[in-house]
Short mmCIF file of C-alpha atoms in Angstrom, two decimals:
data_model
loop_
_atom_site.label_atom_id
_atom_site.label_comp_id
_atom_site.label_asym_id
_atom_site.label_seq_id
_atom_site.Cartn_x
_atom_site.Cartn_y
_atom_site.Cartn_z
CA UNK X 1 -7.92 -1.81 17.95
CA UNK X 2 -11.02 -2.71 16.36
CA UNK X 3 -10.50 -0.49 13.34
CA UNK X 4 -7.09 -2.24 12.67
CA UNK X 5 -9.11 -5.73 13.15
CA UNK X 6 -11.15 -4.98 10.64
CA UNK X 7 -8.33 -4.06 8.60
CA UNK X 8 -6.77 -7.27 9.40
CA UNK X 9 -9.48 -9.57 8.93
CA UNK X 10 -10.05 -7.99 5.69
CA UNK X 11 -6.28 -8.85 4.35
CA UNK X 12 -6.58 -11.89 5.62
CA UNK X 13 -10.29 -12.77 3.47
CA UNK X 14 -9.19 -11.06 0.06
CA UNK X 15 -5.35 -11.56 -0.08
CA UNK X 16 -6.12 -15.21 -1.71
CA UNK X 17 -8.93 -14.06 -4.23
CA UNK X 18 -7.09 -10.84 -5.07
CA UNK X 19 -3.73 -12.87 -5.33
CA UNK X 20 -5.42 -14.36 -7.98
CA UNK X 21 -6.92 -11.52 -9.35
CA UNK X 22 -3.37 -10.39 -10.18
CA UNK X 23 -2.44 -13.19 -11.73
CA UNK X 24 -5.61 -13.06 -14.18
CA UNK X 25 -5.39 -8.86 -14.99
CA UNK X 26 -1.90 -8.96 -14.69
CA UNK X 27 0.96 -7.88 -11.91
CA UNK X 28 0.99 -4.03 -13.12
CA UNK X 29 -2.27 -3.42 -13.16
CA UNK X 30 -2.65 -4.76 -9.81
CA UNK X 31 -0.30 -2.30 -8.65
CA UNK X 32 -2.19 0.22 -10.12
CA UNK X 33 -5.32 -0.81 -8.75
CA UNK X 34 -4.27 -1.51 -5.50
CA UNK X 35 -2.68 2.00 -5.84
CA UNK X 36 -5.93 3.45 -6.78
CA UNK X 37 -7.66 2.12 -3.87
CA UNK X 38 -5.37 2.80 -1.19
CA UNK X 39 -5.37 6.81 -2.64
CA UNK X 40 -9.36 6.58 -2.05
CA UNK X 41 -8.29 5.39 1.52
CA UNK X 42 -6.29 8.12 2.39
CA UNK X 43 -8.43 10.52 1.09
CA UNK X 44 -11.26 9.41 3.03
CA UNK X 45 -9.14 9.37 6.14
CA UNK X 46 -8.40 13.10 5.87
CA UNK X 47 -12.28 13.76 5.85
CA UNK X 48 -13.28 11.16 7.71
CA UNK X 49 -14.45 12.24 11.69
CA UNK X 50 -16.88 9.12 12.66
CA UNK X 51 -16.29 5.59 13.78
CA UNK X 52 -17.86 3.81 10.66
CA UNK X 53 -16.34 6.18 8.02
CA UNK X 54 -13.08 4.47 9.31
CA UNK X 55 -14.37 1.12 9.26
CA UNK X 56 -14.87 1.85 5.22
CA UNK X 57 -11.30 3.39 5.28
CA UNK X 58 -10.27 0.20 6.66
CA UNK X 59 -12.01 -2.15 3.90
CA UNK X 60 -10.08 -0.12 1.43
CA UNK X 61 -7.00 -0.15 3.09
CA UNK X 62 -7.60 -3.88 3.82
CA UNK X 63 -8.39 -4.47 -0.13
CA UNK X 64 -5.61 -2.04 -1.40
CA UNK X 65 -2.89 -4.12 0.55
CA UNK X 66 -4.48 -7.12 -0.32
CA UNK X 67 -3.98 -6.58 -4.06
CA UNK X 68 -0.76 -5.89 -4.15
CA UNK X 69 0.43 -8.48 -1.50
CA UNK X 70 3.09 -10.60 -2.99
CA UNK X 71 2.17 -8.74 -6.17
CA UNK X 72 5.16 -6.10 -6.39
CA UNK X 73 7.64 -9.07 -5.36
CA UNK X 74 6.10 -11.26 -8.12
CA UNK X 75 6.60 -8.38 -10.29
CA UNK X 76 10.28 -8.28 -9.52
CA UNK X 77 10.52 -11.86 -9.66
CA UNK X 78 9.17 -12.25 -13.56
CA UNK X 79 11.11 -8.91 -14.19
CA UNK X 80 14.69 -10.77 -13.24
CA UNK X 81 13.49 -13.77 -14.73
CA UNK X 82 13.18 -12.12 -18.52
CA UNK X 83 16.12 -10.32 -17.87
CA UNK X 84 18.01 -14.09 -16.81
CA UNK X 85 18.86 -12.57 -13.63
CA UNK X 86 16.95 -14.67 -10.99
CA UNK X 87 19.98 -14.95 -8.96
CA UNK X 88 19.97 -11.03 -8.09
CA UNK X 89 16.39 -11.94 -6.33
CA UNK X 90 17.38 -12.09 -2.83
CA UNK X 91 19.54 -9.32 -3.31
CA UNK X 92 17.35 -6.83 -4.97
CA UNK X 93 14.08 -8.13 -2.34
CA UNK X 94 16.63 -7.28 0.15
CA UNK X 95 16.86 -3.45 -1.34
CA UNK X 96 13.65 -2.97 -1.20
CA UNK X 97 13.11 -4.17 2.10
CA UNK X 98 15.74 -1.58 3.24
CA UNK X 99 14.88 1.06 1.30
CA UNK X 100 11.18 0.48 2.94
CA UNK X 101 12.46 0.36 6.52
CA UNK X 102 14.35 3.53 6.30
CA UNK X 103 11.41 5.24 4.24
CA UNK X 104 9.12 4.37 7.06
CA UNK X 105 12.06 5.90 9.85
CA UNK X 106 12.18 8.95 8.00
CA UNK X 107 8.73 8.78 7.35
CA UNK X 108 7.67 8.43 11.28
CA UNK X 109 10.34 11.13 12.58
CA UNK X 110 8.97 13.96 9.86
CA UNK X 111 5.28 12.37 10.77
CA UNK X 112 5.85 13.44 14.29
CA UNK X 113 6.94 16.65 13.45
CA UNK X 114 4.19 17.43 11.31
CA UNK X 115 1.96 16.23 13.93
CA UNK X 116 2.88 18.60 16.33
CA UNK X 117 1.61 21.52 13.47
CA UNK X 118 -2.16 19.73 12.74
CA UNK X 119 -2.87 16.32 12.96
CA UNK X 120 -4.61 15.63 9.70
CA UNK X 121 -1.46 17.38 7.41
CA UNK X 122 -0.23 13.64 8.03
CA UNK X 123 -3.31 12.18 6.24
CA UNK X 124 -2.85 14.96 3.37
CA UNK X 125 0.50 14.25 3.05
CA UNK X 126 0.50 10.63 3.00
CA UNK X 127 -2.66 11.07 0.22
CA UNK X 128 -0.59 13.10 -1.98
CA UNK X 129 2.23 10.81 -2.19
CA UNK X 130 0.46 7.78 -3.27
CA UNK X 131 -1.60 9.52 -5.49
CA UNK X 132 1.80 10.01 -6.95
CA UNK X 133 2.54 6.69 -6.94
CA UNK X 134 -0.44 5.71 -9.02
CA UNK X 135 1.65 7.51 -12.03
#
């Protein structure tokens, strides 16, 4: 609980200066960036083993979600808007949102599995794939 405090509290200090950050280097890079930063995360998780080499997994965490808070549906938002389709917002934030929950279902049920093999494949795993998503 305290790890995910810290975690919290540091969303809740940089999602306003890194909102604005976004704004200033731009909505893609953001996403890269916050990309970048939550791949560092993960891959200090996997080697990480004492208490305060999670608390600096949890600033990074804390600073990658920050960054792309609001960012990615921003993103979409300008996207639609060039295109003149602002009316498919809702629709398309709704997509993504479901898309995301059943991601996360799947996610947790092969996550369990896994766990029952070693742990820290989980952490691996989960590194792998966003380092995937910063291309």
């Amino acid at each position: 609980m305290t790890l995910h405090s810290i975690y919290s509290i540091s969303m809740v200090i940089l999602d306003l200066p890194l909102g604005y950050v976004a704004d200033f280097i731009g909505r893609k890079k953001a996403l890269i960036i916050s990309s970048i930063f939550a791949f560092i995360a993960f891959f200090l998780y996997s080697l990480s083993s004492v208490f305060y080499e999670f608390v600096v997994v949890q600033l990074f965490l804390g600073l990658a979600t920050s960054l792309a808070s609001s960012t990615d549906s921003a993103l979409l938002y300008d996207t639609l808007d060039e295109l003149n389709k602002n009316k498919d917002y809702k629709e398309n934030e709704r997509n993504i949102l479901s898309i995301e929950s059943f991601s996360e279902a799947t996610a947790s049920i092969l996550g369990g599995l896994v766990a029952t093999i070693n742990m820290r494949y989980n952490l691996y795993f989960e590194t792998f794939f966003i380092f995937i998503s910063i291309i």
